[in-house]
Amino acid sequence: MDIAKRSAHNPLLRPSDLQPGIEGMEITCLLNPGVFRYNGKTWLLLRVAERPKQLEGKISFPVYNQEGKIEILHFDKNDPELDAADPRVIKYKGQNYLTTLSYLRLVNSDDDIHFREDPSYPPVFGEGYLESFGIEDCRVATMDDGFYLTFTEVSPVAVGVGLMITTDFRHFDRKGMIFPPHNKDCAIFEEKINGKYYALHRPSSPELGGNYIWLAESPDRIHWGNHQCIAVTREGSWDSARVGAGGAPIKTEEGWLEIYHGADQHHRYCLGALLLDLNDPSKVLARSGSPIMEPIAGYEQTGFFGNVVFTNGHYTEGDTLKIFYGASDEVICSAEFSISEILNTLR
Ligand code: MAN
């Protein structure tokens, strides 16, 4: 059952609300923000996806070249070697490319409705070969010693999880790839459990296994080990094709509550919940049988890639969980949940 209370102001942000950040490009999608509260404001670290204005009969998209400069590639739409069935990824002569280049931009708000950009915070672009197709879906873990940003690094050779640490969102300490390919959806727990750091992540093992949620532990948040699989896809269910963690696990009296996304064979993305043991998060205490949020609003069903609600950021205030999410991979929205109501659905 969908128990999300959507903001009446949705969509909060559309591509036309911001100026493109890369010269000569236009913003195609705003999606999947990392979220944190700071100085009484809500901050969203948006994923901004850009591409050049599309010309008749062609597909044009940007990549970083070896010198780290943006280069535009073009393919003829009628080229028999081109597979452009998915608006997000194109295949050409056995190589995959993304149709857009993503980077991160910070916006803030006093009322969670009107968001504005402070130009003194620079956009965060991919750097180096492993980010040459961009960086995506950044989680923000707010910790004692800074903000830990985990995001998807995309390149011709891999999809993996990168880490950067910042205290001011002006300087970033880039730590490189912490979870090697194929991996995404990494959410770091915001406090230690029995002296260790923990993270959820989502490796993919297509030949044996699938797209499952795993748990890892670390002494320092850079080196991760003791990996354990904690949630698999469920045949015939709304989360039959892939599952992946959302934002940082939420500490409740009953356990760590994790909002996760699940997609079925038709790429319909819904949200569900996992409840993990407070002392040993590898123990799954409960899991949603049916989604707690489904793409049912018009803006969640139609857009760049329809039938998607995808979250990787939230904050809590008492019993209220406020998520920010990407709808149809195109616009930014928000919704509220009651944490006790989610826990009730898990009983
Ligand atoms: C993947 C990621 C997300 C995206 C969904 C739906 O999980 O690329 O960024 O929102 O697919 O397209």
Tab-separated table of C-alpha atoms and ligand atoms in Angstrom:
chain	number	residue	atom	x	y	z
A	1	MET	CA	0.000	0.000	0.000
A	2	ASP	CA	1.279	3.450	-0.870
A	3	ILE	CA	1.556	5.330	2.454
A	4	ALA	CA	3.604	8.297	1.188
A	5	LYS	CA	2.223	11.794	1.714
A	6	ARG	CA	3.440	13.618	-1.360
A	7	SER	CA	4.129	17.337	-1.213
A	8	ALA	CA	1.360	19.397	-2.830
A	9	HIS	CA	4.198	21.385	-4.435
A	10	ASN	CA	5.612	18.447	-6.404
A	11	PRO	CA	7.577	18.558	-8.613
A	12	LEU	CA	9.768	20.848	-6.513
A	13	LEU	CA	12.459	21.190	-9.161
A	14	ARG	CA	12.418	20.627	-12.903
A	15	PRO	CA	15.268	20.758	-15.414
A	16	SER	CA	14.147	24.242	-16.569
A	17	ASP	CA	14.587	25.640	-13.031
A	18	LEU	CA	18.397	25.630	-13.279
A	19	GLN	CA	20.847	26.916	-15.835
A	20	PRO	CA	22.976	24.237	-17.499
A	21	GLY	CA	26.353	23.835	-15.819
A	22	ILE	CA	28.296	22.736	-18.886
A	23	GLU	CA	28.722	25.119	-21.794
A	24	GLY	CA	26.651	24.217	-24.841
A	25	MET	CA	24.498	21.660	-22.966
A	26	GLU	CA	20.933	21.622	-21.751
A	27	ILE	CA	19.651	19.986	-18.577
A	28	THR	CA	17.708	16.843	-19.500
A	29	CYS	CA	17.005	15.491	-16.025
A	30	LEU	CA	17.265	16.400	-12.374
A	31	LEU	CA	17.294	13.324	-10.222
A	32	ASN	CA	18.013	11.341	-7.085
A	33	PRO	CA	19.441	13.879	-4.604
A	34	GLY	CA	21.560	13.257	-1.529
A	35	VAL	CA	20.030	15.108	1.446
A	36	PHE	CA	21.263	16.666	4.687
A	37	ARG	CA	20.201	19.311	7.198
A	38	TYR	CA	22.687	22.069	8.035
A	39	ASN	CA	22.281	25.559	9.557
A	40	GLY	CA	18.516	25.107	9.818
A	41	LYS	CA	18.182	24.465	6.100
A	42	THR	CA	17.573	21.441	3.915
A	43	TRP	CA	20.309	20.809	1.369
A	44	LEU	CA	19.930	18.647	-1.708
A	45	LEU	CA	22.939	17.415	-3.635
A	46	LEU	CA	21.193	17.009	-6.963
A	47	ARG	CA	22.233	14.759	-9.775
A	48	VAL	CA	22.075	16.934	-12.877
A	49	ALA	CA	22.115	15.146	-16.225
A	50	GLU	CA	22.994	17.147	-19.320
A	51	ARG	CA	23.364	16.608	-23.038
A	52	PRO	CA	23.561	18.842	-26.112
A	53	LYS	CA	20.410	19.987	-27.893
A	54	GLN	CA	19.414	16.965	-29.996
A	55	LEU	CA	19.559	17.387	-33.767
A	56	GLU	CA	17.100	15.731	-36.168
A	57	GLY	CA	18.104	12.133	-36.915
A	58	LYS	CA	21.046	12.082	-34.476
A	59	ILE	CA	21.814	11.104	-30.906
A	60	SER	CA	24.416	13.387	-29.336
A	61	PHE	CA	25.873	12.996	-25.872
A	62	PRO	CA	28.828	14.304	-23.868
A	63	VAL	CA	31.746	12.359	-22.377
A	64	TYR	CA	35.007	13.460	-20.777
A	65	ASN	CA	37.969	12.717	-23.036
A	66	GLN	CA	41.458	11.674	-21.913
A	67	GLU	CA	42.427	15.271	-21.141
A	68	GLY	CA	39.376	15.576	-18.887
A	69	LYS	CA	37.649	17.885	-21.388
A	70	ILE	CA	34.036	17.420	-22.469
A	71	GLU	CA	33.703	15.954	-25.929
A	72	ILE	CA	30.455	15.414	-27.848
A	73	LEU	CA	29.864	12.076	-29.590
A	74	HIS	CA	27.187	11.680	-32.276
A	75	PHE	CA	25.484	8.602	-33.654
A	76	ASP	CA	23.099	8.400	-36.563
A	77	LYS	CA	19.681	7.246	-35.307
A	78	ASN	CA	19.318	4.972	-38.346
A	79	ASP	CA	22.680	3.280	-37.921
A	80	PRO	CA	21.887	-0.462	-37.809
A	81	GLU	CA	24.650	-0.975	-35.213
A	82	LEU	CA	22.914	1.403	-32.781
A	83	ASP	CA	20.565	0.182	-30.047
A	84	ALA	CA	18.791	3.178	-28.522
A	85	ALA	CA	15.746	1.433	-27.008
A	86	ASP	CA	16.595	2.595	-23.466
A	87	PRO	CA	16.571	6.425	-23.122
A	88	ARG	CA	19.337	6.160	-20.485
A	89	VAL	CA	21.913	3.939	-22.176
A	90	ILE	CA	22.826	3.397	-25.815
A	91	LYS	CA	24.710	0.471	-27.237
A	92	TYR	CA	26.919	0.919	-30.261
A	93	LYS	CA	29.186	-1.815	-31.660
A	94	GLY	CA	29.207	-3.680	-28.357
A	95	GLN	CA	30.095	-0.607	-26.276
A	96	ASN	CA	27.646	1.055	-23.859
A	97	TYR	CA	27.366	4.823	-23.520
A	98	LEU	CA	25.139	7.010	-21.368
A	99	THR	CA	22.830	9.423	-23.207
A	100	THR	CA	23.537	12.132	-20.618
A	101	LEU	CA	26.475	13.167	-18.449
A	102	SER	CA	25.683	13.547	-14.750
A	103	TYR	CA	27.346	15.665	-12.090
A	104	LEU	CA	26.278	17.013	-8.688
A	105	ARG	CA	24.914	20.417	-7.664
A	106	LEU	CA	23.930	21.727	-4.250
A	107	VAL	CA	20.687	23.637	-3.602
A	108	ASN	CA	19.167	24.669	-0.270
A	109	SER	CA	15.813	25.665	1.178
A	110	ASP	CA	14.261	27.132	4.335
A	111	ASP	CA	10.801	25.702	3.644
A	112	ASP	CA	11.504	22.463	1.709
A	113	ILE	CA	9.514	23.904	-1.193
A	114	HIS	CA	11.625	26.655	-2.747
A	115	PHE	CA	15.197	25.631	-3.441
A	116	ARG	CA	17.949	27.965	-4.571
A	117	GLU	CA	21.546	27.622	-5.510
A	118	ASP	CA	24.303	29.531	-3.705
A	119	PRO	CA	26.919	30.209	-6.406
A	120	SER	CA	29.717	30.045	-3.844
A	121	TYR	CA	29.288	26.249	-3.790
A	122	PRO	CA	30.870	24.818	-6.931
A	123	PRO	CA	29.254	22.012	-8.938
A	124	VAL	CA	30.971	18.660	-8.381
A	125	PHE	CA	32.050	17.063	-11.651
A	126	GLY	CA	33.499	13.645	-12.298
A	127	GLU	CA	37.289	13.505	-12.435
A	128	GLY	CA	39.552	10.978	-14.110
A	129	TYR	CA	38.905	7.998	-16.355
A	130	LEU	CA	36.685	6.055	-13.912
A	131	GLU	CA	34.230	8.994	-13.878
A	132	SER	CA	34.456	9.818	-17.581
A	133	PHE	CA	30.743	9.057	-18.128
A	134	GLY	CA	29.873	11.057	-14.989
A	135	ILE	CA	28.913	10.640	-11.333
A	136	GLU	CA	25.397	9.810	-10.107
A	137	ASP	CA	22.996	9.287	-7.195
A	138	CYS	CA	25.101	10.639	-4.326
A	139	ARG	CA	24.299	9.586	-0.756
A	140	VAL	CA	25.356	12.006	1.984
A	141	ALA	CA	26.247	10.453	5.357
A	142	THR	CA	26.476	13.175	8.007
A	143	MET	CA	29.171	12.064	10.464
A	144	ASP	CA	31.182	13.575	13.351
A	145	ASP	CA	34.177	14.318	11.157
A	146	GLY	CA	32.440	15.477	7.987
A	147	PHE	CA	30.068	14.555	5.202
A	148	TYR	CA	30.813	11.225	3.509
A	149	LEU	CA	29.596	11.234	-0.082
A	150	THR	CA	29.136	7.907	-1.830
A	151	PHE	CA	28.122	7.974	-5.479
A	152	THR	CA	28.136	5.960	-8.670
A	153	GLU	CA	31.207	6.388	-10.865
A	154	VAL	CA	30.496	5.548	-14.505
A	155	SER	CA	33.052	4.952	-17.254
A	156	PRO	CA	33.561	2.736	-20.317
A	157	VAL	CA	35.103	0.030	-18.109
A	158	ALA	CA	32.901	0.059	-15.029
A	159	VAL	CA	30.126	1.140	-12.752
A	160	GLY	CA	31.438	1.351	-9.193
A	161	VAL	CA	31.092	3.314	-5.952
A	162	GLY	CA	33.281	6.334	-5.260
A	163	LEU	CA	33.814	8.209	-1.993
A	164	MET	CA	34.613	11.832	-1.249
A	165	ILE	CA	34.745	13.543	2.115
A	166	THR	CA	33.987	17.205	2.725
A	167	THR	CA	33.360	19.492	5.673
A	168	ASP	CA	32.322	22.583	3.705
A	169	PHE	CA	31.134	21.448	0.235
A	170	ARG	CA	33.834	23.654	-1.249
A	171	HIS	CA	36.797	21.320	-0.845
A	172	PHE	CA	36.516	17.602	-1.506
A	173	ASP	CA	38.899	14.895	-0.459
A	174	ARG	CA	38.471	12.311	-3.231
A	175	LYS	CA	39.188	8.783	-2.044
A	176	GLY	CA	38.595	6.980	-5.348
A	177	MET	CA	36.561	3.801	-5.850
A	178	ILE	CA	35.705	2.041	-2.572
A	179	PHE	CA	33.408	-0.686	-4.000
A	180	PRO	CA	34.663	-2.066	-7.322
A	181	PRO	CA	32.439	-2.970	-10.284
A	182	HIS	CA	29.698	-3.715	-10.762
A	183	ASN	CA	28.428	-1.823	-7.729
A	184	LYS	CA	26.170	1.117	-6.807
A	185	ASP	CA	23.634	2.219	-4.164
A	186	CYS	CA	26.087	2.567	-1.271
A	187	ALA	CA	24.637	3.960	1.970
A	188	ILE	CA	26.998	4.391	4.938
A	189	PHE	CA	25.513	4.054	8.451
A	190	GLU	CA	25.950	7.427	10.166
A	191	GLU	CA	27.354	5.939	13.383
A	192	LYS	CA	29.562	3.039	14.386
A	193	ILE	CA	28.057	-0.230	15.612
A	194	ASN	CA	30.173	-2.033	18.198
A	195	GLY	CA	33.234	-0.068	17.137
A	196	LYS	CA	32.901	-0.674	13.397
A	197	TYR	CA	31.593	1.304	10.449
A	198	TYR	CA	28.960	-0.325	8.236
A	199	ALA	CA	27.618	0.296	4.754
A	200	LEU	CA	24.974	-1.161	2.482
A	201	HIS	CA	25.972	-1.618	-1.137
A	202	ARG	CA	24.678	-3.324	-4.263
A	203	PRO	CA	27.063	-5.493	-6.247
A	204	SER	CA	25.651	-7.234	-9.314
A	205	SER	CA	26.396	-10.846	-10.083
A	206	PRO	CA	24.471	-11.592	-13.262
A	207	GLU	CA	25.633	-15.176	-13.899
A	208	LEU	CA	24.950	-16.555	-10.446
A	209	GLY	CA	22.941	-14.411	-8.068
A	210	GLY	CA	21.629	-10.990	-9.088
A	211	ASN	CA	21.257	-7.372	-8.031
A	212	TYR	CA	21.130	-7.765	-4.262
A	213	ILE	CA	21.719	-5.612	-1.182
A	214	TRP	CA	24.890	-6.423	0.731
A	215	LEU	CA	26.366	-5.254	4.026
A	216	ALA	CA	30.061	-4.494	4.570
A	217	GLU	CA	32.120	-3.360	7.537
A	218	SER	CA	35.148	-1.122	7.833
A	219	PRO	CA	37.598	0.289	10.375
A	220	ASP	CA	37.900	3.609	8.484
A	221	ARG	CA	35.115	3.884	5.808
A	222	ILE	CA	37.715	3.468	3.030
A	223	HIS	CA	38.626	-0.220	3.339
A	224	TRP	CA	35.596	-2.516	3.368
A	225	GLY	CA	35.349	-6.228	4.089
A	226	ASN	CA	33.337	-9.070	5.635
A	227	HIS	CA	30.687	-8.682	2.923
A	228	GLN	CA	27.346	-10.371	3.491
A	229	CYS	CA	24.269	-10.555	1.293
A	230	ILE	CA	21.227	-9.382	3.272
A	231	ALA	CA	18.378	-8.914	0.761
A	232	VAL	CA	17.753	-10.633	-2.565
A	233	THR	CA	15.166	-10.001	-5.269
A	234	ARG	CA	11.863	-11.891	-4.997
A	235	GLU	CA	10.410	-13.654	-8.007
A	236	GLY	CA	6.971	-12.498	-9.093
A	237	SER	CA	7.166	-9.537	-6.736
A	238	TRP	CA	7.485	-5.736	-7.227
A	239	ASP	CA	11.204	-6.120	-6.398
A	240	SER	CA	11.896	-9.089	-8.680
A	241	ALA	CA	14.692	-7.626	-10.838
A	242	ARG	CA	16.816	-5.419	-8.614
A	243	VAL	CA	16.973	-4.004	-5.123
A	244	GLY	CA	19.250	-1.268	-3.783
A	245	ALA	CA	19.641	0.828	-0.640
A	246	GLY	CA	18.312	4.386	-0.455
A	247	GLY	CA	19.784	6.954	1.966
A	248	ALA	CA	21.531	6.299	5.290
A	249	PRO	CA	19.813	3.741	7.563
A	250	ILE	CA	17.535	5.392	10.151
A	251	LYS	CA	18.042	4.396	13.782
A	252	THR	CA	14.753	3.483	15.490
A	253	GLU	CA	14.026	1.665	18.756
A	254	GLU	CA	13.101	-1.417	16.764
A	255	GLY	CA	16.131	-1.497	14.526
A	256	TRP	CA	17.823	0.217	11.614
A	257	LEU	CA	15.154	1.184	9.127
A	258	GLU	CA	16.345	1.253	5.539
A	259	ILE	CA	14.206	2.586	2.701
A	260	TYR	CA	15.220	0.722	-0.434
A	261	HIS	CA	14.180	0.677	-4.071
A	262	GLY	CA	12.991	-2.382	-5.878
A	263	ALA	CA	12.325	-2.753	-9.595
A	264	ASP	CA	10.535	-5.444	-11.527
A	265	GLN	CA	11.230	-6.851	-15.024
A	266	HIS	CA	9.451	-3.829	-16.567
A	267	HIS	CA	11.811	-1.374	-14.794
A	268	ARG	CA	9.015	-0.136	-12.539
A	269	TYR	CA	10.730	1.342	-9.468
A	270	CYS	CA	8.967	1.328	-6.067
A	271	LEU	CA	10.132	1.870	-2.485
A	272	GLY	CA	10.030	-0.601	0.379
A	273	ALA	CA	11.563	-0.949	3.843
A	274	LEU	CA	14.009	-3.251	5.577
A	275	LEU	CA	14.430	-3.472	9.330
A	276	LEU	CA	17.911	-4.522	10.512
A	277	ASP	CA	19.021	-5.546	13.985
A	278	LEU	CA	20.480	-2.602	15.932
A	279	ASN	CA	23.503	-4.569	17.169
A	280	ASP	CA	24.019	-6.799	14.166
A	281	PRO	CA	22.724	-5.172	10.956
A	282	SER	CA	23.356	-8.372	8.978
A	283	LYS	CA	20.191	-9.725	10.674
A	284	VAL	CA	17.098	-8.730	8.706
A	285	LEU	CA	14.209	-8.509	11.169
A	286	ALA	CA	11.525	-7.573	8.638
A	287	ARG	CA	10.980	-6.555	5.040
A	288	SER	CA	8.059	-4.978	3.179
A	289	GLY	CA	5.837	-7.488	1.410
A	290	SER	CA	4.326	-4.760	-0.735
A	291	PRO	CA	5.769	-1.329	-1.577
A	292	ILE	CA	5.323	1.644	0.767
A	293	MET	CA	5.489	3.937	-2.261
A	294	GLU	CA	4.726	3.284	-5.922
A	295	PRO	CA	4.831	5.481	-9.030
A	296	ILE	CA	1.169	6.549	-9.033
A	297	ALA	CA	1.309	10.328	-9.558
A	298	GLY	CA	1.378	11.607	-13.141
A	299	TYR	CA	4.898	13.019	-12.743
A	300	GLU	CA	6.085	9.614	-11.484
A	301	GLN	CA	4.602	7.743	-14.423
A	302	THR	CA	5.598	9.952	-17.327
A	303	GLY	CA	8.919	11.628	-17.999
A	304	PHE	CA	12.430	10.870	-19.199
A	305	PHE	CA	12.131	7.309	-17.861
A	306	GLY	CA	8.606	6.746	-16.549
A	307	ASN	CA	7.279	4.652	-13.671
A	308	VAL	CA	10.149	5.481	-11.357
A	309	VAL	CA	10.265	6.674	-7.748
A	310	PHE	CA	13.876	6.537	-6.606
A	311	THR	CA	15.242	7.929	-3.348
A	312	ASN	CA	18.734	8.179	-1.912
A	313	GLY	CA	18.229	10.992	0.584
A	314	HIS	CA	16.031	11.973	3.518
A	315	TYR	CA	16.011	13.556	6.948
A	316	THR	CA	13.959	12.767	10.036
A	317	GLU	CA	12.226	14.971	12.598
A	318	GLY	CA	10.623	13.020	15.419
A	319	ASP	CA	8.344	10.434	13.830
A	320	THR	CA	8.447	12.149	10.425
A	321	LEU	CA	10.623	10.839	7.658
A	322	LYS	CA	10.943	13.277	4.808
A	323	ILE	CA	12.321	11.807	1.637
A	324	PHE	CA	13.381	13.627	-1.495
A	325	TYR	CA	13.197	11.562	-4.632
A	326	GLY	CA	13.596	11.528	-8.354
A	327	ALA	CA	10.326	10.987	-10.257
A	328	SER	CA	10.461	9.491	-13.762
A	329	ASP	CA	14.215	10.221	-13.736
A	330	GLU	CA	13.345	13.813	-14.595
A	331	VAL	CA	12.071	15.940	-11.681
A	332	ILE	CA	12.744	16.278	-7.938
A	333	CYS	CA	9.895	15.666	-5.498
A	334	SER	CA	9.353	15.156	-1.778
A	335	ALA	CA	7.093	13.011	0.362
A	336	GLU	CA	6.603	12.374	4.074
A	337	PHE	CA	6.109	9.162	5.959
A	338	SER	CA	5.356	8.414	9.572
A	339	ILE	CA	8.197	6.178	10.795
A	340	SER	CA	5.852	4.319	13.181
A	341	GLU	CA	3.449	3.714	10.306
A	342	ILE	CA	6.245	2.175	8.242
A	343	LEU	CA	7.251	0.029	11.218
A	344	ASN	CA	3.595	-1.052	11.588
A	345	THR	CA	3.535	-2.277	7.992
A	346	LEU	CA	6.542	-4.470	8.834
A	347	ARG	CA	4.865	-6.269	11.767
B	1	MAN	C1	19.184	2.994	-11.885
B	1	MAN	C2	19.975	4.247	-11.611
B	1	MAN	C3	19.109	5.363	-11.087
B	1	MAN	C4	17.839	5.532	-11.879
B	1	MAN	C5	17.128	4.180	-12.017
B	1	MAN	C6	15.907	4.263	-12.909
B	1	MAN	O1	18.900	2.345	-10.700
B	1	MAN	O2	20.584	4.661	-12.798
B	1	MAN	O3	19.830	6.547	-11.150
B	1	MAN	O4	16.990	6.450	-11.256
B	1	MAN	O5	18.017	3.255	-12.597
B	1	MAN	O6	16.254	4.584	-14.201
